[in-house]
Amino acid sequence: MVRKSAGERPARRRAMRAVGDASMRCCPSRSAMECSLPRGRKAFPVPNRSTRGAMRRPERKPTWTHRRGQTRRLTRMIRTLSEARLTLASVSQMGENWSLKNPYPSKIVDNYILNGEGSRKETRHIAFDLGDSGMTYKVGDALGVIAENPPFIVDEMIALQGWDPEHPVTTHAGDRTLREALKKDFEIHMASSNFVSDLMGRVKPSGLRVSLSFVQRERSGAEPAHLAAGKPREDARSRVETINASPEAVADYLWTRDYVDIMREFDLKYTPEEFLSLAGKVKPRLYSISSSPDAHPGLVELTVGIVRFEYHGRKRGGLCTLYMADEIDTSGAPINVFMSPTKSFVLPDDGDVDIIMVGPGTGIAPFRAFMEQRVHDKSKGRNWLFFGDQSQHTEYYYKEQIEDWMDSGDLYKFTTAWSRDQEEKIYVQHRLKEHGAEVWEWFDKGAYFYICGDKSRMAKDVHRALIEIAMEHGGMSEADATHFIEKTMMKEEKRYLRDVY
């Protein structure tokens, strides 16, 4: 050991004192001596004022050796804290902080149409690169996608209102230019109910009246000529009152209409701040993941139905589906995504358990992922897939992959329902009832039942079919069959699982 000179010793003692003070600061509830001891061991008690007269110890100054040991322990403590910070930073970089509020800027690396030639639908297979995000998922999870409004709609609205696109505004996302806010922070492809309600205070009466039929129409049909946007034929105030007569009337009026339509129809002008206070914030869209992370490392894949139509002489469509199909291609432009995990729509823990999957149309998405995972895991349980759409010739999604699973025996049974390949429309619920005896046999042996797709019609029809199968092949009354499907299978045994929307 190299001894310090006499002149260096006071400086070193001052440094040691500073270290001692630091140890007190790092553990304010413990003394300097306690700070240097392991947890659970206590230093000699320091007498308080009440015991000072009864108990005295000669004051003993800490030795240099003690100070050195204390310094080493403090150094180890600092090193441990530093390592903890590095670990947290590593976890952050691994992607655990990617979320709706902090989405990951992914890239689309594959984007192609699944439909055959002549199809009236547009269904796409879209693959996202997870890069070095560290994002993970399991089959059954959903991917959240945050879309932006098409530039042509943004520019059309700015031009119609005469706004300055560079006008500074403050939104829930921070300070932006008006154009950036309209593109990224608000949904302007469809008008909001708040915007329609606000018309009551802006449109003045002139005495004429209009009937409710003015705003009612079949959503699947063309709008009558007298409803054409931008061509008011009667009193505007009366029209606004009719539109706001009920929530149903508002919903019917808003169907297919965006802000530009309404601004033109009633010849309205807004300041940027007025409009943004009425517009709805952009919302993420959740899509069932159609890939297994083990089958496609570093990727997450979706099966998406693209929504396109034309109304009032202008092209319309789904905000997020058009964004993925048209605005974002495979050139490397970023698209913000995040994972939305599921706790319930999962495969059985036991790979030997049989599963029945019902997923018509894009509802096949999670079941493609299920099959890929079961094949990868070499699960011994049988797999039965019910699938359907309009036509076998144009909507047979993932045909080659399904045929490979059939040939290998991984897909035990594949039952289809093509609604328009014959005169009588056939849907998956009809096929379920046709195979009711076998379905019930699988249920009796503990099979899991999964359904994905349309909540309003298909899922209800399939649910009813299951009750009828339990009645016919399980010998149950309707009440008992309903209890078995809705209580026993769904809630108690948790082997009837749904991903419906």
Coordinates of C-alpha atoms in Angstrom, one line a residue:
M1 CA 0.0 0.0 0.0
V2 CA 1.3 3.5 -0.9
R3 CA 1.0 5.8 2.1
K4 CA -0.3 9.3 1.6
S5 CA 1.7 12.3 2.5
A6 CA 0.8 14.4 5.5
G7 CA -0.6 17.1 3.3
E8 CA -2.9 14.7 1.5
R9 CA -4.4 13.1 4.6
P10 CA -6.7 16.1 5.6
A11 CA -8.1 16.2 2.1
R12 CA -8.8 12.5 2.2
R13 CA -10.4 12.8 5.6
R14 CA -12.7 15.6 4.2
A15 CA -13.6 13.3 1.3
M16 CA -14.4 10.5 3.6
R17 CA -16.7 12.8 5.6
A18 CA -18.5 13.7 2.4
V19 CA -19.0 10.0 1.7
G20 CA -20.4 9.5 5.2
D21 CA -22.8 12.4 4.6
A22 CA -23.8 10.9 1.3
S23 CA -24.5 7.5 3.0
M24 CA -26.8 9.3 5.4
R25 CA -28.6 11.0 2.5
C26 CA -29.1 7.7 0.5
C27 CA -30.8 6.1 3.5
P28 CA -32.5 8.9 5.5
S29 CA -34.3 6.5 7.8
R30 CA -31.0 4.7 8.8
S31 CA -27.9 6.0 10.4
A32 CA -24.6 6.1 8.7
M33 CA -23.5 3.0 10.5
E34 CA -26.7 1.1 9.7
C35 CA -26.3 2.1 6.0
S36 CA -23.1 0.1 6.0
L37 CA -24.7 -3.0 7.6
P38 CA -26.8 -5.7 5.8
R39 CA -30.6 -5.4 6.1
G40 CA -31.8 -7.1 9.3
R41 CA -28.7 -6.2 11.4
K42 CA -28.7 -3.1 13.6
A43 CA -25.9 -1.0 14.8
F44 CA -25.4 -0.3 18.5
P45 CA -28.3 1.9 19.6
V46 CA -27.6 5.6 19.8
P47 CA -28.9 6.9 23.2
N48 CA -31.6 9.5 23.1
R49 CA -32.0 12.4 25.5
S50 CA -34.0 10.3 28.0
T51 CA -31.3 7.6 28.3
R52 CA -28.2 9.8 28.0
G53 CA -27.7 10.1 31.7
A54 CA -28.2 6.4 32.4
M55 CA -26.1 5.1 29.6
R56 CA -22.9 6.6 28.3
R57 CA -20.3 5.2 25.9
P58 CA -17.1 6.9 25.2
E59 CA -17.4 8.6 21.8
R60 CA -15.4 6.7 19.2
K61 CA -14.5 8.2 15.9
P62 CA -14.7 5.9 12.8
T63 CA -11.3 4.6 11.8
W64 CA -9.8 5.0 8.3
T65 CA -10.4 1.3 7.7
H66 CA -14.0 1.6 8.6
R67 CA -14.4 4.6 6.3
R68 CA -12.7 2.7 3.5
G69 CA -15.1 -0.2 3.9
Q70 CA -18.1 2.1 3.9
T71 CA -16.8 3.7 0.7
R72 CA -16.6 0.3 -0.9
R73 CA -20.1 -0.6 0.1
L74 CA -21.4 2.7 -1.2
T75 CA -19.6 2.1 -4.4
R76 CA -21.3 -1.3 -4.8
M77 CA -24.7 0.3 -4.0
I78 CA -24.2 2.9 -6.7
R79 CA -23.0 0.2 -9.2
T80 CA -26.1 -1.9 -8.4
L81 CA -28.4 1.1 -9.0
S82 CA -26.6 1.8 -12.2
E83 CA -27.1 -1.8 -13.4
A84 CA -30.8 -1.6 -12.4
R85 CA -31.1 1.5 -14.6
L86 CA -29.4 -0.2 -17.5
T87 CA -31.7 -3.2 -17.1
L88 CA -34.8 -1.0 -17.2
A89 CA -33.4 0.7 -20.2
S90 CA -32.8 -2.6 -21.9
V91 CA -36.4 -3.7 -21.1
S92 CA -37.6 -0.4 -22.5
Q93 CA -35.7 -1.0 -25.7
M94 CA -37.0 -4.6 -25.9
G95 CA -40.4 -3.1 -26.6
E96 CA -42.4 -3.4 -23.4
N97 CA -43.3 0.2 -23.5
W98 CA -44.9 0.1 -27.0
S99 CA -48.5 0.9 -26.5
L100 CA -51.4 3.0 -27.8
K101 CA -49.8 6.1 -26.3
N102 CA -46.3 5.1 -27.6
P103 CA -46.9 3.1 -30.8
Y104 CA -44.1 1.4 -32.7
P105 CA -43.4 2.8 -36.2
S106 CA -43.5 -0.5 -38.1
K107 CA -43.2 -1.1 -41.9
I108 CA -45.4 -3.1 -44.2
V109 CA -43.3 -5.7 -46.0
D110 CA -46.1 -7.7 -47.7
N111 CA -49.4 -6.5 -49.0
Y112 CA -51.4 -8.5 -51.5
I113 CA -55.0 -9.3 -52.5
L114 CA -56.4 -12.8 -51.5
N115 CA -59.5 -12.7 -53.7
G116 CA -59.7 -14.4 -57.0
E117 CA -60.4 -12.6 -60.3
G118 CA -64.0 -11.4 -60.5
S119 CA -64.6 -11.0 -56.8
R120 CA -66.7 -8.2 -55.6
K121 CA -64.6 -8.0 -52.4
E122 CA -61.1 -6.8 -51.6
T123 CA -59.4 -8.9 -48.9
R124 CA -55.7 -8.4 -48.3
H125 CA -52.9 -10.2 -46.5
I126 CA -50.7 -7.6 -44.9
A127 CA -47.5 -8.3 -43.1
F128 CA -45.7 -5.9 -40.7
D129 CA -42.0 -6.0 -39.8
L130 CA -41.4 -5.8 -36.0
G131 CA -37.8 -4.9 -36.6
D132 CA -35.8 -4.5 -33.4
S133 CA -38.9 -3.4 -31.4
G134 CA -38.8 -6.5 -29.2
M135 CA -42.6 -6.7 -29.5
T136 CA -44.0 -10.1 -28.9
Y137 CA -47.4 -11.7 -29.2
K138 CA -49.3 -14.9 -29.0
V139 CA -51.9 -16.4 -31.3
G140 CA -55.3 -14.9 -30.4
D141 CA -53.9 -11.4 -29.8
A142 CA -54.9 -8.4 -31.9
L143 CA -52.8 -5.7 -33.5
G144 CA -53.7 -2.1 -33.0
V145 CA -53.2 0.1 -36.1
I146 CA -53.3 3.9 -36.0
A147 CA -54.3 5.4 -39.3
E148 CA -54.1 8.8 -40.8
N149 CA -56.7 10.6 -42.9
P150 CA -56.1 10.6 -46.7
P151 CA -54.4 13.8 -47.8
F152 CA -57.0 14.5 -50.5
I153 CA -59.8 14.7 -47.8
V154 CA -57.6 17.0 -45.6
D155 CA -56.8 19.3 -48.5
E156 CA -60.5 19.4 -49.7
M157 CA -61.7 20.5 -46.3
I158 CA -59.0 23.1 -45.9
A159 CA -59.8 24.6 -49.3
L160 CA -63.6 24.5 -48.7
Q161 CA -63.2 26.4 -45.4
G162 CA -60.5 28.7 -46.6
W163 CA -58.2 27.8 -43.8
D164 CA -54.4 28.3 -43.7
P165 CA -52.9 24.8 -43.6
E166 CA -49.9 26.2 -41.5
H167 CA -52.2 27.7 -38.9
P168 CA -50.9 26.7 -35.5
V169 CA -53.3 24.7 -33.3
T170 CA -53.0 22.8 -30.0
T171 CA -54.6 19.4 -29.8
H172 CA -54.6 16.4 -27.4
A173 CA -51.4 15.4 -29.2
G174 CA -49.6 18.7 -28.7
D175 CA -48.8 21.7 -30.8
R176 CA -49.2 21.2 -34.6
T177 CA -50.0 22.9 -37.8
L178 CA -53.7 22.7 -38.8
R179 CA -52.9 20.3 -41.7
E180 CA -50.9 18.0 -39.5
A181 CA -53.7 17.9 -36.9
L182 CA -56.4 17.2 -39.5
K183 CA -54.3 14.4 -40.9
K184 CA -53.1 12.7 -37.7
D185 CA -55.3 13.6 -34.7
F186 CA -58.9 13.6 -35.8
E187 CA -61.2 11.4 -37.8
I188 CA -62.5 13.5 -40.7
H189 CA -63.5 10.7 -43.1
M190 CA -66.9 10.5 -41.4
A191 CA -68.7 13.2 -39.4
S192 CA -69.4 13.0 -35.7
S193 CA -72.8 13.1 -33.9
N194 CA -71.5 16.1 -31.9
F195 CA -71.0 18.0 -35.2
V196 CA -74.6 17.2 -36.2
S197 CA -76.0 18.3 -32.8
D198 CA -74.1 21.5 -33.1
L199 CA -76.0 22.3 -36.3
M200 CA -79.1 23.2 -34.1
G201 CA -77.3 26.3 -32.9
R202 CA -76.0 27.4 -36.3
V203 CA -78.8 26.8 -38.8
K204 CA -81.6 29.4 -38.5
P205 CA -85.3 28.6 -39.3
S206 CA -87.2 30.1 -42.3
G207 CA -90.7 28.6 -41.6
L208 CA -90.8 25.6 -44.0
R209 CA -91.1 22.0 -42.8
V210 CA -89.6 18.7 -44.0
S211 CA -90.7 15.2 -43.3
L212 CA -88.6 12.5 -41.6
S213 CA -88.4 10.6 -44.9
F214 CA -86.1 13.3 -46.0
V215 CA -83.2 11.7 -44.1
Q216 CA -84.3 8.0 -44.0
R217 CA -83.1 5.5 -46.5
E218 CA -81.9 2.0 -46.9
R219 CA -78.2 1.9 -46.2
S220 CA -77.6 -0.6 -48.9
G221 CA -79.4 1.4 -51.6
A222 CA -78.8 4.6 -53.5
E223 CA -79.9 7.9 -52.0
P224 CA -82.9 9.6 -53.5
A225 CA -82.2 12.6 -55.7
H226 CA -83.8 15.0 -53.2
L227 CA -81.3 13.9 -50.6
A228 CA -78.3 14.8 -52.6
A229 CA -75.7 16.6 -50.5
G230 CA -75.2 20.3 -51.3
K231 CA -78.7 20.7 -52.8
P232 CA -81.1 21.6 -50.1
R233 CA -84.7 21.8 -51.3
E234 CA -86.5 22.9 -48.2
D235 CA -86.0 24.8 -45.0
A236 CA -82.5 24.1 -43.6
R237 CA -83.5 24.5 -40.0
S238 CA -86.4 22.1 -40.4
R239 CA -84.0 19.6 -42.0
V240 CA -81.6 19.9 -39.0
E241 CA -84.5 19.3 -36.5
T242 CA -85.5 16.2 -38.5
I243 CA -82.0 14.9 -38.6
N244 CA -81.7 15.3 -34.8
A245 CA -85.1 13.8 -34.0
S246 CA -83.6 10.6 -32.6
P247 CA -80.3 8.8 -32.3
E248 CA -81.4 6.5 -35.1
A249 CA -82.1 9.5 -37.4
V250 CA -78.7 10.9 -36.6
A251 CA -77.0 7.6 -37.3
D252 CA -78.9 7.2 -40.6
Y253 CA -78.0 10.7 -41.7
L254 CA -74.3 10.2 -40.8
W255 CA -74.0 7.0 -42.7
T256 CA -71.5 7.7 -45.6
R257 CA -71.5 11.5 -44.9
D258 CA -68.3 13.3 -43.9
Y259 CA -67.7 16.9 -42.8
V260 CA -67.3 18.2 -46.3
D261 CA -70.7 16.9 -47.3
I262 CA -72.4 18.6 -44.4
M263 CA -70.5 21.9 -44.7
R264 CA -71.6 22.1 -48.4
E265 CA -75.1 21.1 -47.7
F266 CA -75.7 23.8 -45.1
D267 CA -73.1 26.3 -46.4
L268 CA -71.3 26.5 -43.0
K269 CA -68.0 28.1 -42.1
Y270 CA -65.9 27.4 -39.0
T271 CA -62.7 28.6 -37.5
P272 CA -60.1 25.8 -37.1
E273 CA -60.6 25.9 -33.4
E274 CA -64.4 25.6 -33.6
F275 CA -64.1 22.6 -35.9
L276 CA -61.5 20.7 -33.9
S277 CA -63.6 21.1 -30.8
L278 CA -66.4 19.2 -32.5
A279 CA -64.4 16.6 -34.5
G280 CA -63.8 13.1 -33.0
K281 CA -60.3 12.1 -32.1
V282 CA -58.7 9.4 -34.2
K283 CA -59.2 5.9 -32.7
P284 CA -57.0 2.9 -33.3
R285 CA -58.4 -0.1 -35.2
L286 CA -57.8 -3.6 -33.7
Y287 CA -57.3 -6.5 -36.1
S288 CA -57.1 -10.2 -35.2
I289 CA -53.6 -11.4 -35.9
S290 CA -53.5 -14.2 -38.5
S291 CA -50.0 -15.5 -37.9
S292 CA -48.0 -17.5 -35.3
P293 CA -44.9 -15.8 -34.0
D294 CA -43.1 -19.2 -34.2
A295 CA -44.1 -19.6 -37.9
H296 CA -43.2 -16.1 -38.9
P297 CA -40.4 -14.7 -36.6
G298 CA -40.1 -11.0 -36.6
L299 CA -43.4 -10.5 -38.4
V300 CA -47.1 -10.0 -37.6
E301 CA -49.7 -10.7 -40.3
L302 CA -53.3 -9.6 -40.7
T303 CA -56.2 -10.6 -43.0
V304 CA -58.1 -7.4 -43.7
G305 CA -61.3 -6.7 -45.6
I306 CA -60.9 -3.4 -47.4
V307 CA -63.9 -1.1 -47.4
R308 CA -64.5 1.0 -50.6
F309 CA -67.6 2.7 -52.0
E310 CA -68.7 5.8 -53.7
Y311 CA -71.4 8.2 -52.5
H312 CA -72.4 11.7 -53.3
G313 CA -70.1 11.5 -56.3
R314 CA -67.0 11.1 -54.0
K315 CA -64.9 8.1 -53.2
R316 CA -65.3 6.8 -49.6
G317 CA -64.0 3.9 -47.5
G318 CA -62.8 2.7 -44.2
L319 CA -60.2 5.0 -42.6
C320 CA -57.7 2.3 -41.6
T321 CA -58.3 -0.2 -44.3
L322 CA -57.8 2.3 -47.1
Y323 CA -54.7 3.7 -45.2
M324 CA -53.1 0.2 -45.3
A325 CA -54.2 -0.6 -48.8
D326 CA -53.5 2.8 -50.5
E327 CA -51.5 5.2 -48.4
I328 CA -49.0 2.8 -47.0
D329 CA -47.2 0.4 -49.3
T330 CA -44.1 -1.8 -49.0
S331 CA -41.7 1.0 -49.8
G332 CA -40.8 1.4 -46.1
A333 CA -43.2 4.2 -45.0
P334 CA -43.8 3.9 -41.2
I335 CA -47.2 2.9 -39.8
N336 CA -47.8 3.1 -36.1
V337 CA -48.9 -0.2 -34.4
F338 CA -49.1 -1.7 -30.9
M339 CA -50.1 -5.1 -29.5
S340 CA -53.5 -5.7 -27.9
P341 CA -53.1 -9.0 -25.9
T342 CA -56.0 -11.3 -25.1
K343 CA -56.5 -13.2 -21.9
S344 CA -59.4 -15.3 -23.0
F345 CA -59.3 -16.1 -26.8
V346 CA -56.4 -18.6 -26.4
L347 CA -55.6 -22.2 -27.3
P348 CA -56.0 -24.9 -24.7
D349 CA -53.0 -25.4 -22.5
D350 CA -53.2 -29.1 -23.3
G351 CA -52.3 -29.6 -27.0
D352 CA -54.1 -33.0 -27.0
V353 CA -57.5 -31.3 -26.7
D354 CA -59.6 -31.1 -29.8
I355 CA -60.7 -27.7 -31.2
I356 CA -63.6 -26.6 -33.5
M357 CA -63.1 -23.2 -35.2
V358 CA -65.8 -21.2 -37.0
G359 CA -64.5 -18.2 -39.0
P360 CA -66.2 -17.2 -42.2
G361 CA -64.6 -14.4 -44.3
T362 CA -61.9 -12.5 -42.6
G363 CA -62.9 -14.4 -39.4
I364 CA -60.4 -17.0 -40.6
A365 CA -57.6 -14.8 -39.4
P366 CA -57.0 -16.1 -35.8
F367 CA -57.6 -19.6 -36.9
R368 CA -54.8 -19.5 -39.5
A369 CA -52.7 -18.4 -36.5
F370 CA -54.1 -21.2 -34.4
M371 CA -53.3 -23.8 -37.0
E372 CA -49.8 -22.5 -37.5
Q373 CA -49.2 -22.7 -33.8
R374 CA -50.7 -26.2 -33.4
V375 CA -48.5 -27.5 -36.3
H376 CA -45.4 -25.9 -34.8
D377 CA -46.1 -27.3 -31.4
K378 CA -46.9 -30.7 -32.9
S379 CA -50.2 -30.8 -30.9
K380 CA -52.0 -34.1 -31.1
G381 CA -55.5 -32.7 -30.7
R382 CA -57.8 -32.7 -33.7
N383 CA -58.6 -29.5 -35.5
W384 CA -61.9 -28.8 -37.3
L385 CA -62.3 -25.6 -39.3
F386 CA -65.6 -24.2 -40.6
F387 CA -65.1 -21.5 -43.2
G388 CA -67.3 -19.8 -45.8
D389 CA -67.8 -16.7 -47.9
Q390 CA -69.6 -15.8 -51.1
S391 CA -67.8 -18.1 -53.6
Q392 CA -65.3 -20.9 -53.6
H393 CA -63.8 -19.5 -56.8
T394 CA -63.0 -16.0 -55.5
E395 CA -63.0 -16.1 -51.7
Y396 CA -61.1 -19.3 -50.8
Y397 CA -58.4 -17.6 -48.7
Y398 CA -55.2 -19.4 -48.0
K399 CA -56.3 -22.3 -50.1
E400 CA -52.8 -23.8 -50.6
Q401 CA -51.9 -23.6 -46.9
I402 CA -55.3 -25.2 -46.0
E403 CA -54.8 -28.0 -48.5
D404 CA -51.3 -28.7 -47.1
W405 CA -52.7 -29.0 -43.6
M406 CA -55.3 -31.4 -44.9
D407 CA -52.8 -33.5 -46.7
S408 CA -50.5 -33.7 -43.6
G409 CA -53.4 -34.5 -41.4
D410 CA -52.9 -31.5 -39.2
L411 CA -56.4 -30.2 -40.2
Y412 CA -58.6 -33.1 -39.3
K413 CA -61.7 -31.7 -41.0
F414 CA -62.5 -28.7 -43.2
T415 CA -66.1 -27.8 -43.7
T416 CA -67.1 -24.9 -46.1
A417 CA -70.2 -22.9 -46.7
W418 CA -70.2 -20.9 -50.0
S419 CA -73.3 -18.7 -49.9
R420 CA -73.6 -17.9 -53.6
D421 CA -72.4 -21.0 -55.4
Q422 CA -75.9 -22.4 -55.5
E423 CA -79.5 -21.0 -55.5
E424 CA -80.0 -21.5 -51.8
K425 CA -77.7 -19.5 -49.6
I426 CA -75.7 -21.6 -47.3
Y427 CA -73.9 -20.2 -44.2
V428 CA -71.6 -21.7 -41.5
Q429 CA -74.5 -22.1 -39.1
H430 CA -76.2 -24.4 -41.6
R431 CA -73.1 -26.6 -41.9
L432 CA -72.8 -26.8 -38.1
K433 CA -76.3 -28.2 -37.8
E434 CA -75.7 -30.6 -40.7
H435 CA -72.8 -32.0 -38.7
G436 CA -74.6 -31.7 -35.4
A437 CA -74.1 -35.3 -34.2
E438 CA -70.4 -35.1 -34.7
V439 CA -70.1 -31.7 -33.2
W440 CA -71.9 -32.9 -30.1
E441 CA -69.6 -35.9 -29.9
W442 CA -66.6 -33.6 -29.9
F443 CA -68.2 -31.4 -27.2
D444 CA -68.9 -34.5 -25.1
K445 CA -65.2 -35.4 -25.3
G446 CA -64.1 -31.9 -24.1
A447 CA -63.5 -30.1 -27.4
Y448 CA -63.1 -26.3 -27.3
F449 CA -65.3 -24.2 -29.6
Y450 CA -64.1 -20.9 -31.2
I451 CA -65.9 -18.4 -33.3
C452 CA -64.6 -15.2 -35.0
G453 CA -66.4 -12.7 -37.2
D454 CA -69.6 -10.7 -37.5
K455 CA -71.2 -10.1 -34.1
S456 CA -74.6 -8.8 -35.3
R457 CA -75.8 -11.7 -37.4
M458 CA -73.3 -14.6 -37.9
A459 CA -72.3 -15.0 -34.3
K460 CA -75.9 -15.0 -33.1
D461 CA -76.9 -17.5 -35.7
V462 CA -74.0 -19.8 -34.8
H463 CA -74.9 -19.5 -31.1
R464 CA -78.5 -20.5 -31.8
A465 CA -77.3 -23.4 -33.9
L466 CA -75.2 -24.7 -30.9
I467 CA -78.3 -24.6 -28.6
E468 CA -80.3 -26.5 -31.2
I469 CA -77.5 -29.1 -31.5
A470 CA -77.5 -29.6 -27.7
M471 CA -81.3 -30.1 -27.8
E472 CA -81.3 -32.5 -30.8
H473 CA -78.2 -34.5 -30.1
G474 CA -77.8 -34.0 -26.3
G475 CA -81.4 -34.7 -25.5
M476 CA -81.8 -31.5 -23.6
S477 CA -84.7 -29.2 -23.2
E478 CA -84.2 -25.7 -24.6
A479 CA -83.6 -24.3 -21.1
D480 CA -81.0 -26.9 -20.3
A481 CA -79.4 -26.6 -23.7
T482 CA -79.2 -22.8 -23.3
H483 CA -77.7 -23.3 -19.8
F484 CA -75.1 -25.8 -21.1
I485 CA -73.9 -23.5 -24.0
E486 CA -74.1 -20.2 -22.2
K487 CA -73.2 -21.2 -18.7
T488 CA -71.4 -24.5 -18.6
M489 CA -69.3 -24.2 -21.8
M490 CA -68.9 -20.5 -22.0
K491 CA -68.5 -19.3 -18.4
E492 CA -67.7 -22.3 -16.2
E493 CA -65.5 -24.5 -18.4
K494 CA -64.4 -21.6 -20.6
R495 CA -64.3 -23.7 -23.8
Y496 CA -66.7 -21.7 -25.9
L497 CA -64.7 -18.6 -26.8
R498 CA -65.6 -15.7 -29.1
D499 CA -63.7 -13.0 -31.0
V500 CA -66.6 -11.1 -32.5
Y501 CA -67.0 -7.5 -33.7

